[in-house]
Every structure is written in structure tokens, then in C-alpha cells.
Coordinates of N, CA and C in Angstrom, one line a residue:
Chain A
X1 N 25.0 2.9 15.9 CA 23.6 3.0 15.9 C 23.1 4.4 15.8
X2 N 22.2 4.7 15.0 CA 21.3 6.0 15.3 C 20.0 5.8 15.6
X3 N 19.8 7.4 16.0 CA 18.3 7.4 16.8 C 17.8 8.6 16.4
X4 N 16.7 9.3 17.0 CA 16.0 10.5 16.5 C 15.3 10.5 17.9
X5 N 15.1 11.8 18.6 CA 14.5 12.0 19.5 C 13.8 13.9 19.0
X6 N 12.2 13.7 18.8 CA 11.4 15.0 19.2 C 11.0 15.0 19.8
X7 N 11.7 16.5 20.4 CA 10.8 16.9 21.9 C 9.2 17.8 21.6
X8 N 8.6 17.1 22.0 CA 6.7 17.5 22.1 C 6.5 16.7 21.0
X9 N 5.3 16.2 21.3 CA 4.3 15.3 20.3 C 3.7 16.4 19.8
X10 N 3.1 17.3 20.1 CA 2.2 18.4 19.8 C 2.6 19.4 20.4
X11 N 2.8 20.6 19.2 CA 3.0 21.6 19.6 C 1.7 22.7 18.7
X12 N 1.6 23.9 19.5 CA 0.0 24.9 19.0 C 0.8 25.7 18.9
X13 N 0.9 26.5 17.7 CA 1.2 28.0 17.8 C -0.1 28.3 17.3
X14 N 0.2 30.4 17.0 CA -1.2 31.1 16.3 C -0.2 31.3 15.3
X15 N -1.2 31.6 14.3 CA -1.0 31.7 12.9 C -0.1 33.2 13.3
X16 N 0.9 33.0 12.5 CA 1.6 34.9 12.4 C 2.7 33.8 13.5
X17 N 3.0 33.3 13.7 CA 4.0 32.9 15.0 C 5.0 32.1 14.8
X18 N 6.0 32.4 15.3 CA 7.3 31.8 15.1 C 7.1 30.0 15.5
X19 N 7.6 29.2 14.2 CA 7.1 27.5 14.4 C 8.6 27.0 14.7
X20 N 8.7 26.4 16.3 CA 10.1 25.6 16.5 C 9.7 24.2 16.8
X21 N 10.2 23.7 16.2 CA 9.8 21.8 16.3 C 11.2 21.4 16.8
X22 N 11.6 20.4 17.9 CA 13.0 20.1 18.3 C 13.5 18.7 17.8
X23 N 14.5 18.6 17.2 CA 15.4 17.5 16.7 C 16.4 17.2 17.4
X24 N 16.7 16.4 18.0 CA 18.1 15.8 18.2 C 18.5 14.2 17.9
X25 N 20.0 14.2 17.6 CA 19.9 12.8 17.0 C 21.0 12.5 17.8
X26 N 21.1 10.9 17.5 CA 22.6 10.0 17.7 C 22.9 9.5 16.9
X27 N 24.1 9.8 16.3 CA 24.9 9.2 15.7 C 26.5 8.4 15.5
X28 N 26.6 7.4 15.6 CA 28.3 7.4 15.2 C 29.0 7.8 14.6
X29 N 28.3 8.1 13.0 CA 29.4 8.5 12.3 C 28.5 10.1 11.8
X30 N 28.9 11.0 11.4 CA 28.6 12.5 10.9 C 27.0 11.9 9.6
X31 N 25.9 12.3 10.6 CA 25.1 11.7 10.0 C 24.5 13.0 8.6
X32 N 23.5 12.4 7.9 CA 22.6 13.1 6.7 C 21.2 13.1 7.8
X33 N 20.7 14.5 8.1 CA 19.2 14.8 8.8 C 18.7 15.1 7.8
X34 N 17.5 14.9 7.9 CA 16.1 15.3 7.3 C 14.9 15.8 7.6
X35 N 14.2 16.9 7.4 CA 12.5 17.1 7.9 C 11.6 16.8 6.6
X36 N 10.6 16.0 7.3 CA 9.6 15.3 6.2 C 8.2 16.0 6.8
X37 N 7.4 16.3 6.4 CA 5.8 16.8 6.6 C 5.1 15.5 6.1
X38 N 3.9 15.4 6.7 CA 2.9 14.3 6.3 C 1.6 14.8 6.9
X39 N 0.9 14.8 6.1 CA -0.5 15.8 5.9 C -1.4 14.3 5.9
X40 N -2.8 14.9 6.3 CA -3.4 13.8 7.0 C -3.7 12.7 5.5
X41 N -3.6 11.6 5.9 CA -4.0 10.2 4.3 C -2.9 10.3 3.3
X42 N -2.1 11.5 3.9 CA -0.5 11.4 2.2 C 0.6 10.4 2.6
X43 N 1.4 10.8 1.9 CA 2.5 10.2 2.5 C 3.6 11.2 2.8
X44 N 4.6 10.8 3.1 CA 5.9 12.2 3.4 C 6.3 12.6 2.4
X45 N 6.6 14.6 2.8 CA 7.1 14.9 1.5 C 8.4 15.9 2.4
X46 N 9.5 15.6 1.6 CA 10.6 16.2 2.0 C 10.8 17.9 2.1
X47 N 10.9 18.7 3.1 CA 11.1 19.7 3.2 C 12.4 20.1 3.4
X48 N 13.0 19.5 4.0 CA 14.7 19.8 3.6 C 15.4 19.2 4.0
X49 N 17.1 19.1 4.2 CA 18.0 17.5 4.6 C 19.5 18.6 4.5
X50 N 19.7 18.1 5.2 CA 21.2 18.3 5.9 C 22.2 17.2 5.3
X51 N 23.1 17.5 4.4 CA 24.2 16.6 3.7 C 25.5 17.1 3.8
X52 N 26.3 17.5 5.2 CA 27.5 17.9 5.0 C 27.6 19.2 4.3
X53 N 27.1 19.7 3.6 CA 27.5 21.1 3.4 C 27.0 22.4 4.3
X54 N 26.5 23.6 4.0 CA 26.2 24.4 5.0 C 25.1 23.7 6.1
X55 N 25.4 24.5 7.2 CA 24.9 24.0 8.2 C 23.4 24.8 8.4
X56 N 23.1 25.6 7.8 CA 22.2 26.3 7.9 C 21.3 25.9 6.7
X57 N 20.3 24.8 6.2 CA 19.5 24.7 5.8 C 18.4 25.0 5.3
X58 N 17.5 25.6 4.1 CA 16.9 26.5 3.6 C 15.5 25.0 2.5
X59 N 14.3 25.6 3.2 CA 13.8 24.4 2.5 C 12.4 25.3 1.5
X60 N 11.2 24.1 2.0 CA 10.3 24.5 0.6 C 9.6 25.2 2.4
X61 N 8.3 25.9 1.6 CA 7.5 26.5 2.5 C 7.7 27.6 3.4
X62 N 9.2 27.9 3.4 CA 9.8 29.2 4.1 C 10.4 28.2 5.3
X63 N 10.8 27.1 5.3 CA 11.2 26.5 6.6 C 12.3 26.4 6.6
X64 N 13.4 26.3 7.7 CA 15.0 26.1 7.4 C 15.1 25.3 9.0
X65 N 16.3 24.8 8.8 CA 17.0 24.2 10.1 C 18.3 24.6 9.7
X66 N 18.7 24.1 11.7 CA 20.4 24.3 11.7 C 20.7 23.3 11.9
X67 N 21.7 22.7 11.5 CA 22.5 21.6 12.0 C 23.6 22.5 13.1
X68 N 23.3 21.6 14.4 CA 24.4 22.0 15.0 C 25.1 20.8 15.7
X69 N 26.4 20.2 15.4 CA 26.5 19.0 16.1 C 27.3 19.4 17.6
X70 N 27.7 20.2 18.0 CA 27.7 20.5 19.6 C 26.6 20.4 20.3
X71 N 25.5 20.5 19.8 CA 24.0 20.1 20.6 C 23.5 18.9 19.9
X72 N 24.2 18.1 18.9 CA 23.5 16.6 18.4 C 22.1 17.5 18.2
X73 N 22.0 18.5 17.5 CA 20.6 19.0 17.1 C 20.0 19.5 15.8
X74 N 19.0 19.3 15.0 CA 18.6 19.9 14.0 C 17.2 20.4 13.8
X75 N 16.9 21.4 14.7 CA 15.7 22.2 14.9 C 15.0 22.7 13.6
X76 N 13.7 22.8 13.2 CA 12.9 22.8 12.6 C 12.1 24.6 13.1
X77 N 12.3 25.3 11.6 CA 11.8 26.6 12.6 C 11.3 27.2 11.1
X78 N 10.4 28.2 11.2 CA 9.6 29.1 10.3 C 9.4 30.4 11.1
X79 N 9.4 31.7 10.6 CA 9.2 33.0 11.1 C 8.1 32.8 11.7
X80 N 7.2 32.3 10.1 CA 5.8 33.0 10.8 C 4.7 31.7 10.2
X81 N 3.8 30.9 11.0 CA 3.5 30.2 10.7 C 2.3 30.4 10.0
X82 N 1.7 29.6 8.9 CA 0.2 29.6 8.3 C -0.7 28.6 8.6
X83 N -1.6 28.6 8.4 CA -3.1 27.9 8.6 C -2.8 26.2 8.3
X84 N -2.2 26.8 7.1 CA -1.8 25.5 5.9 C -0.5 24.8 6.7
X85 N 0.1 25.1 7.4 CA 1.7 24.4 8.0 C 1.1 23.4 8.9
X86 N -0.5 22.8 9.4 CA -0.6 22.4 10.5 C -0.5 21.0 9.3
X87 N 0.2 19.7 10.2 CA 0.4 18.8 9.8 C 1.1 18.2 10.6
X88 N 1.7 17.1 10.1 CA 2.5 16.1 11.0 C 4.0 16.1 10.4
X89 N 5.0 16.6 11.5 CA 6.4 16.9 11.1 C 7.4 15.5 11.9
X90 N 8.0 14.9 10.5 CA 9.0 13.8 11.3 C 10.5 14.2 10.8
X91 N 11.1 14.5 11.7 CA 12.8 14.4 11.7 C 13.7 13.0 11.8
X92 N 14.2 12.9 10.7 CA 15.2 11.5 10.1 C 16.4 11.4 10.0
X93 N 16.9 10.5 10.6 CA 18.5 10.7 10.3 C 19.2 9.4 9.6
X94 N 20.3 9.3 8.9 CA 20.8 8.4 7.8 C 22.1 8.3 8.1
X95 N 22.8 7.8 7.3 CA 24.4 7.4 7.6 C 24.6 7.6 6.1
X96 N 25.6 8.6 6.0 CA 26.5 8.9 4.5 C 26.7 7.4 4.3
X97 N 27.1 6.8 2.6 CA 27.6 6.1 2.1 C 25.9 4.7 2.4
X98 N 26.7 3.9 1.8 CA 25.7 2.7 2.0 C 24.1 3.2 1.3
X99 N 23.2 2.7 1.7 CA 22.1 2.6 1.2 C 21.0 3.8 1.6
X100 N 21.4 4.2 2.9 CA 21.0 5.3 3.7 C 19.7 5.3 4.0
X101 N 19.2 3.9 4.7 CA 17.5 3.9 5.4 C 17.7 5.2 6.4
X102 N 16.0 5.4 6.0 CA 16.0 6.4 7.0 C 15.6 6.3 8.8
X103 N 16.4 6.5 9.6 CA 15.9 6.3 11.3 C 14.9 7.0 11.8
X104 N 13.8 7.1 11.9 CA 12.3 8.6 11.8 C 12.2 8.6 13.7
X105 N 12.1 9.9 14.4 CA 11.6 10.2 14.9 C 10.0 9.8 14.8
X106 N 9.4 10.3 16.1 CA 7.9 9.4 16.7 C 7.0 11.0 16.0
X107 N 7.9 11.7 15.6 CA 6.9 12.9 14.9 C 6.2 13.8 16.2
X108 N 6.3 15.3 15.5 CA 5.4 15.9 16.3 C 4.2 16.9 15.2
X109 N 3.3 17.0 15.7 CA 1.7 17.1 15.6 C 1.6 18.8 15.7
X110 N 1.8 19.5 14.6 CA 1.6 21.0 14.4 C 0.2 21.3 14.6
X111 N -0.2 22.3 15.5 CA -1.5 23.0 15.3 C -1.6 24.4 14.9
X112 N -1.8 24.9 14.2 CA -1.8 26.5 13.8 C -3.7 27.0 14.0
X113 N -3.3 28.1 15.2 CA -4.8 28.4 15.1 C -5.0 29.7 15.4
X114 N -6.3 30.4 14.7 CA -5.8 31.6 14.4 C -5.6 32.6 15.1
Chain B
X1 N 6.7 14.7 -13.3 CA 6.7 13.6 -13.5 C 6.1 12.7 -12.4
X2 N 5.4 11.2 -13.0 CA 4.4 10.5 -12.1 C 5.6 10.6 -10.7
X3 N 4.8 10.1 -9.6 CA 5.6 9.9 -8.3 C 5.7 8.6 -8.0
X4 N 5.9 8.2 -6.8 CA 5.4 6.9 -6.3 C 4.4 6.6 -6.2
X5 N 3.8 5.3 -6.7 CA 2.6 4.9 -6.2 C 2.3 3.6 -5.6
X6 N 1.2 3.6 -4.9 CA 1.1 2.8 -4.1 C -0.6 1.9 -4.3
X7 N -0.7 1.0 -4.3 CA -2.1 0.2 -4.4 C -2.3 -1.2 -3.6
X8 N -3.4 -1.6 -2.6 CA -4.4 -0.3 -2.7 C -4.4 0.8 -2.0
X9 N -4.7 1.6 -1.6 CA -4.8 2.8 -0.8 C -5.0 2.4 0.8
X10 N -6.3 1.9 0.7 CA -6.6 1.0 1.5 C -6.7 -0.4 2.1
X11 N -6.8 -1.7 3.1 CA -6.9 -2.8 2.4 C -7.6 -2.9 4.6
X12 N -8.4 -3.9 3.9 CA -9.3 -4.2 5.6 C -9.2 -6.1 5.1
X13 N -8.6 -6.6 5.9 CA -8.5 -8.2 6.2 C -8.5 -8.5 7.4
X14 N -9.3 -9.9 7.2 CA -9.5 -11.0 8.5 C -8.3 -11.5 8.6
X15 N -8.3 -11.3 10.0 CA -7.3 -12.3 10.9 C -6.8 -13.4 10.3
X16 N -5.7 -13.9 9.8 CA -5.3 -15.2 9.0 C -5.3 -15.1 7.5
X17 N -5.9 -14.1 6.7 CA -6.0 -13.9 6.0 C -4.7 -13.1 5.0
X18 N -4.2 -13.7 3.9 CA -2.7 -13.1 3.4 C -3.3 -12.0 2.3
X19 N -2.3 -10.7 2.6 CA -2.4 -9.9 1.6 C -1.3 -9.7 0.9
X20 N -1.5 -8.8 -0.3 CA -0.2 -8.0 -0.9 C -0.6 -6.3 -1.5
X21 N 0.6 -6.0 -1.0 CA 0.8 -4.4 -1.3 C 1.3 -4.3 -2.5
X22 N 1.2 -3.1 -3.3 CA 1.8 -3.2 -4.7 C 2.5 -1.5 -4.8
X23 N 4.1 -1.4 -5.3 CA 4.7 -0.4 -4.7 C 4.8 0.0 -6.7
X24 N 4.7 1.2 -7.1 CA 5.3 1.5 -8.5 C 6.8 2.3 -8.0
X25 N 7.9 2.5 -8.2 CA 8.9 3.7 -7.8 C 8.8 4.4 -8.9
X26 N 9.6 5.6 -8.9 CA 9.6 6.2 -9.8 C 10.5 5.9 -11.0
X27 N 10.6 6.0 -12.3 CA 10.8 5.3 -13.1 C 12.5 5.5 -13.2
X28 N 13.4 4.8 -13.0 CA 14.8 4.8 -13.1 C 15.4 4.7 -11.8
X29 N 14.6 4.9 -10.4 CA 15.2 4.3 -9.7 C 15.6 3.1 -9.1
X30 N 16.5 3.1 -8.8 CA 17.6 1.9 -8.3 C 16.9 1.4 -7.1
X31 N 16.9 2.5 -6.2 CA 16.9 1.7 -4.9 C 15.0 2.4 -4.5
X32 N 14.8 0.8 -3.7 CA 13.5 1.0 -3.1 C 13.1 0.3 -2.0
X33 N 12.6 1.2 -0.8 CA 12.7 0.9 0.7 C 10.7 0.9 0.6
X34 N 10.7 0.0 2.0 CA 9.2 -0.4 2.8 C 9.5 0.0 3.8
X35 N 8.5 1.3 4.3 CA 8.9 1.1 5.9 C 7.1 1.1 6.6
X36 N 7.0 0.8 7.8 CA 5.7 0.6 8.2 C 6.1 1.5 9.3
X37 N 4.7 2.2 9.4 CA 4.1 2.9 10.3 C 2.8 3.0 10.7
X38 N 3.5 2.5 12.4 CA 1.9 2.5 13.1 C 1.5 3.9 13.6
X39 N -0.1 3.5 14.3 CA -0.7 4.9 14.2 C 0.1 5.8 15.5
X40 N 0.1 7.3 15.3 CA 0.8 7.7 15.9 C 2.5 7.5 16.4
X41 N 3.3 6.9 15.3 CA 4.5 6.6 15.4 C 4.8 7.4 14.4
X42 N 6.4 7.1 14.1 CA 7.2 7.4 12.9 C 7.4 6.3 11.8
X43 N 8.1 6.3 11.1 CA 7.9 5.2 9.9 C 9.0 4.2 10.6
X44 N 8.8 3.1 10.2 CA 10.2 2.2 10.8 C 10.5 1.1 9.3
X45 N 12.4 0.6 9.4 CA 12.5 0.6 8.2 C 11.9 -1.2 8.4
X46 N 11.5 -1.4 6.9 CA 11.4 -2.5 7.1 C 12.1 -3.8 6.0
X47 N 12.6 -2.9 4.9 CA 13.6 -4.0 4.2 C 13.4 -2.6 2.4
X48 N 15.0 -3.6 2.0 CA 15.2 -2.0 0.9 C 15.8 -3.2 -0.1
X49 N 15.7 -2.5 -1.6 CA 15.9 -3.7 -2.5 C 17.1 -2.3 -3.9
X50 N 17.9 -3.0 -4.0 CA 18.8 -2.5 -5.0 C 18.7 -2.9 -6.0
X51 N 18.0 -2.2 -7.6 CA 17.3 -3.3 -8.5 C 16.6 -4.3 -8.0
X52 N 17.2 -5.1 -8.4 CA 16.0 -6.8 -8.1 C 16.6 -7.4 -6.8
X53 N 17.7 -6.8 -6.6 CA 18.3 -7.5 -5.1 C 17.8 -7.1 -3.6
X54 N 17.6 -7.9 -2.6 CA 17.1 -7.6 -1.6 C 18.4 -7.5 -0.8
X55 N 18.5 -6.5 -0.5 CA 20.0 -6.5 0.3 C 19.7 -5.8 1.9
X56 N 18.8 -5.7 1.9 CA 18.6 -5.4 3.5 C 17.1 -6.0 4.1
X57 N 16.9 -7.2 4.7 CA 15.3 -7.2 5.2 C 15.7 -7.2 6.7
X58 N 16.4 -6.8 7.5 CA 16.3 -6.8 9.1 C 15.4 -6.3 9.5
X59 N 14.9 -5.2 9.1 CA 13.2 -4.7 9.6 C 12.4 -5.5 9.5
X60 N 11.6 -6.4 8.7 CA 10.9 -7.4 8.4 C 10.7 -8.0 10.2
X61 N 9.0 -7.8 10.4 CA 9.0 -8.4 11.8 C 8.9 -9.7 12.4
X62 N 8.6 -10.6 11.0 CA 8.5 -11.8 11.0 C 8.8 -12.3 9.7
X63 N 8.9 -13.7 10.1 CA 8.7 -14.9 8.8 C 7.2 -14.4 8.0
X64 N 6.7 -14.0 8.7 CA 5.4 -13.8 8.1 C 4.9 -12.9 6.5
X65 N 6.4 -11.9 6.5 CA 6.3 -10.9 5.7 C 7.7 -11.2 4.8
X66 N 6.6 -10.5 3.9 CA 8.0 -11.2 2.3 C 7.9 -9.9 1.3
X67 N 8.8 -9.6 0.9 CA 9.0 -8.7 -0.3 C 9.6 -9.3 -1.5
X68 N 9.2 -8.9 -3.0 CA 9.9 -8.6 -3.8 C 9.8 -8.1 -4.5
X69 N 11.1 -8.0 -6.0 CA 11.2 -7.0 -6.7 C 12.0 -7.3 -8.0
X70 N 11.0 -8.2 -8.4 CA 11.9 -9.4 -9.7 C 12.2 -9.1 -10.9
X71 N 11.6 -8.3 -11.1 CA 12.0 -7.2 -12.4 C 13.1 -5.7 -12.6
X72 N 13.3 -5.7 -10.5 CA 14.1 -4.1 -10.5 C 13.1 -2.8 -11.0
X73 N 11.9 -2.9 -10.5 CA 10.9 -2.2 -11.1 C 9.9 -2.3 -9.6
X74 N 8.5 -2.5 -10.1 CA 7.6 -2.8 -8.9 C 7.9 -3.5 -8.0
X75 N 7.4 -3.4 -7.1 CA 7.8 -4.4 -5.6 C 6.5 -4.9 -4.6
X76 N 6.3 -6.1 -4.5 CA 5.0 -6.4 -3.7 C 5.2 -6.4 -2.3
X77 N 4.7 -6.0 -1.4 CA 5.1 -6.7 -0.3 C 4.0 -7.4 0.3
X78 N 4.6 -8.6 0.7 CA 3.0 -9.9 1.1 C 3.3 -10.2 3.0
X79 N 2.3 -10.2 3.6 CA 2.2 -10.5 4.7 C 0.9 -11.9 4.7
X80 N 1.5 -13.1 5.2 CA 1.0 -14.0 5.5 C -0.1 -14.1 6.5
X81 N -1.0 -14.8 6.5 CA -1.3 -14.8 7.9 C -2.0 -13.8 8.8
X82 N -2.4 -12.5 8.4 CA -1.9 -11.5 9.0 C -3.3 -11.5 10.6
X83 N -2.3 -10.7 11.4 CA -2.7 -10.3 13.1 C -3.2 -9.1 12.5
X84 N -3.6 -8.8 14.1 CA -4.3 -7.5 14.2 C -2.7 -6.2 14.5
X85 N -1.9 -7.0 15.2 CA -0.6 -6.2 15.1 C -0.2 -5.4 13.9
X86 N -0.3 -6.3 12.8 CA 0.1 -6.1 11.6 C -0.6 -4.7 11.1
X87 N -1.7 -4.1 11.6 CA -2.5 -3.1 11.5 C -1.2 -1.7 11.6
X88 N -1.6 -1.0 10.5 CA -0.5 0.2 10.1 C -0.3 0.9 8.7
X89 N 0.3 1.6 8.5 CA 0.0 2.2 7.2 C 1.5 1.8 6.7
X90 N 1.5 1.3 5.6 CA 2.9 0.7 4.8 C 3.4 1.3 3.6
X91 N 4.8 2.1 4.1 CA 4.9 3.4 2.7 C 6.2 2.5 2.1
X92 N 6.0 2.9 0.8 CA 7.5 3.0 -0.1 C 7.4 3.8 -0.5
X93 N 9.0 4.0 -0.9 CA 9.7 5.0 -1.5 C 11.0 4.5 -1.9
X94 N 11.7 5.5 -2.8 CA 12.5 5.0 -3.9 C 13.2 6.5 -4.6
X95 N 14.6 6.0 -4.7 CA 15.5 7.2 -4.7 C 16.9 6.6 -6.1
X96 N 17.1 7.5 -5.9 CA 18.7 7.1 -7.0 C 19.6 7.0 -6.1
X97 N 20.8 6.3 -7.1 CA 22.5 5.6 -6.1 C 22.8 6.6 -5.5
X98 N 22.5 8.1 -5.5 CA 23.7 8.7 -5.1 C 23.5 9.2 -3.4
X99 N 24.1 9.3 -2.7 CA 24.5 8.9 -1.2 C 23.6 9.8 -0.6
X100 N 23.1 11.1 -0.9 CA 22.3 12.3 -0.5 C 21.4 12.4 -1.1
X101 N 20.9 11.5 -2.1 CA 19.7 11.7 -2.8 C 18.7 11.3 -2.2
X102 N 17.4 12.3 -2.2 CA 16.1 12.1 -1.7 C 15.6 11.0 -1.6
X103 N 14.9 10.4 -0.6 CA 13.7 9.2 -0.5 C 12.5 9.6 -0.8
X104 N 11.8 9.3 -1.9 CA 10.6 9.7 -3.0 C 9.4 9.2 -2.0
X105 N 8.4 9.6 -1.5 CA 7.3 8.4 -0.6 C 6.0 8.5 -1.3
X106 N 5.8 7.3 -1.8 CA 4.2 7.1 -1.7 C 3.3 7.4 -0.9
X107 N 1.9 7.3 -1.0 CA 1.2 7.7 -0.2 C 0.7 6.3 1.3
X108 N 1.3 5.6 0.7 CA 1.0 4.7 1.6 C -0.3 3.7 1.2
X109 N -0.4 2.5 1.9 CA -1.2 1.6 1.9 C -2.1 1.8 3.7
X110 N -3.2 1.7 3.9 CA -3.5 1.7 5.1 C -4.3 0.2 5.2
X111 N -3.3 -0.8 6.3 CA -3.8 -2.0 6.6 C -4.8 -2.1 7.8
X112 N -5.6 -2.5 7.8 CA -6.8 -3.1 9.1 C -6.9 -4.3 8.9
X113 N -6.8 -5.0 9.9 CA -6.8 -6.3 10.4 C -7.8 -6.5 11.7
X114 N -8.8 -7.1 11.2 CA -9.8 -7.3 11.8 C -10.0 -8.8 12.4

């Protein structure tokens, strides 16, 4: 079975500020993570995914995560945050092979203010 | 190129009353998943179709709710009956066979059940 746990529903930074959103997952077998953004009436749009190759992930918007599986973790982070980043951040996790539904964390709630 | 689409955008029904969702994927994909999300949650899966075959509905929360996808193209999904529970925003998305490939999302359908 897998699961997805983010820590904080809501997190504020100020604009110019380093954005850390927390991921940790469960998995049985060496899972595929993902960070999805969803802006208010859209639907999700993929900012980056973790598939077994480097562990250091590089996405759209200047965002990157690590996979690190000694901490079952894949943190969501940006240098410096903008106006435009505030949105709703869900972290997903999947099982290589098969069909690969996605498991979604309960999302956390970006505020950027200035 | 078009994305996923979804219709209607919105839908407001009485209690008892059956609807249907209408999913477009993007054109050549294989696989296409329904997941529902309630307010302030994450998405949860709710059944995934491979071409025209339904090979996963364990999400599906009842008898009440039916998908399909008879062509391997568009996909309806109908809820019978419908409660006020049933109230949620209902996304698809749709991706290609290959094991790391993206989950494409619509913008969603937003249900009220009144």
C-alpha cells in the first residue's frame, strides 16, 4: 500500500523567500513521486516527478525536489518565492510498472505575501 | 496541442437526481483515470480505463456511480441518484502506456448537490 503525508495545510512565506512544502511517502515497492500545483477553478498541472533517475529533481517555475529514501521524503522547495507561486501544492505518489494511479496527499495551501 | 477537457465545468443537482460528466483525453491516449476531490482534500482515485476497457473501478464509492469509455476515446462518468455527499469536484486525466509518463488533468467538473 502507499500513502502521502504533507506536513502543514498552509504554509505563508514573503515574496523573495525561500518556499519549503514537506512530502513524505509510504511505499512498498521504490515508488514514482510527483508535485502537482492547482490554482484556484483549474485543474492540476505537473511541476515535476521523481522516476528512478537522479534524485535531485529540476521542474517548471524554478522549483526542484529531492528524493531522499532514508527519510521516505520528497520536499518541494524554490529559492525565492513570487506573488504568482501562491496556489495549492499536492504531492503524489505511484508504483512503477502497472497502470500507475496516482495516491495525492490532502495538499498544502501556499500564501506569498509581500 | 488541445489538453484535456472536461464538460460541464460546472453542474448543480437535486438530491435523487442522475447526472453525467463528459471527459475528452488528449488525443492518442491509451489510458484514462477519474479521480474525485472533495473540498479541501486531495484528489482520490476513482476508476482508470485502458482504451475501452475498465480495468480498475475500486475507487468507485458506490453502485451508484458508473463510467465508461466505448469508443477508447471520451469517457462519461454517471452518478445515479445523486446525495449531497456526492458533492466534489471530478477531474480526469489521461496519459500514454509508458510507466513514467505524465497524468494530463482536466480542469475538472464542479458537482453541488442540493
Amino acid at each position: 500500500a502507499q500513502s502521502v503525508t504533507q506536513l502543514g495545510s498552509h504554509v505563508s512565506v514573503s515574496e523573495g523567500a525561500l518556499v519549503l512544502l514537506r512530502c513524505n511517502y509510504s511505499s512498498s515497492v521504490p515508488p514514482y513521486l510527483f508535485w502537482y500545483v492547482q490554482y484556484p477553478n483549474q485543474g492540476l498541472q505537473l511541476l515535476l516527478k521523481y522516476t528512478s533517475a537522479a534524485t535531485l529533481v529540476k521542474g517548471i517555475n524554478g522549483f526542484e525536489a529531492e528524493f531522499k529514501k532514508s527519510e521516505t521524503s520528497f520536499h518541494l522547495t524554490k529559492p525565492s518565492a513570487h506573488m504568482s507561486d501562491a496556489a495549492e501544492y499536492f504531492c503524489a505518489v505511484s508504483a512503477p510498472g502497472g497502470y500507475n494511479k496516482l495516491i495525492f496527499g490532502a495538499g498544502t495551501r501556499l500564501a506569498v505575501h509581500p | 496541442g488541445a489538453g484535456v477537457s472536461q464538460s460541464p465545468r460546472y453542474k448543480v443537482a437535486k438530491r435523487g437526481q442522475d447526472v453525467a460528466l463528459r471527459c475528452d483525453p488528449i488525443s492518442g491516449h491509451v489510458s484514462l483515470f477519474w479521480y474525485q476531490q472533495a473540498l479541501g482534500q486531495g484528489p482520490e482515485f476513482l476508476t482508470y480505463f485502458q482504451n475501452e476497457a475498465q480495468l480498475d473501478k475500486s475507487g468507485l464509492p458506490s453502485d451508484r456511480f458508473f463510467a465508461e469509455r466505448p469508443e477508447g476515446s471520451v469517457s462519461t462518468l454517471k452518478i445515479q441518484r445523486t446525495q449531497q455527499e456526492d458533492s466534489a469536484v471530478y477531474l480526469c486525466a489521461s496519459k500514454n502506456t509508458g510507466s513514467s509518463d505524465t497524468q494530463y488533468f482536466g480542469p475538472g467538473t464542479r458537482l453541488t448537490v442540493l
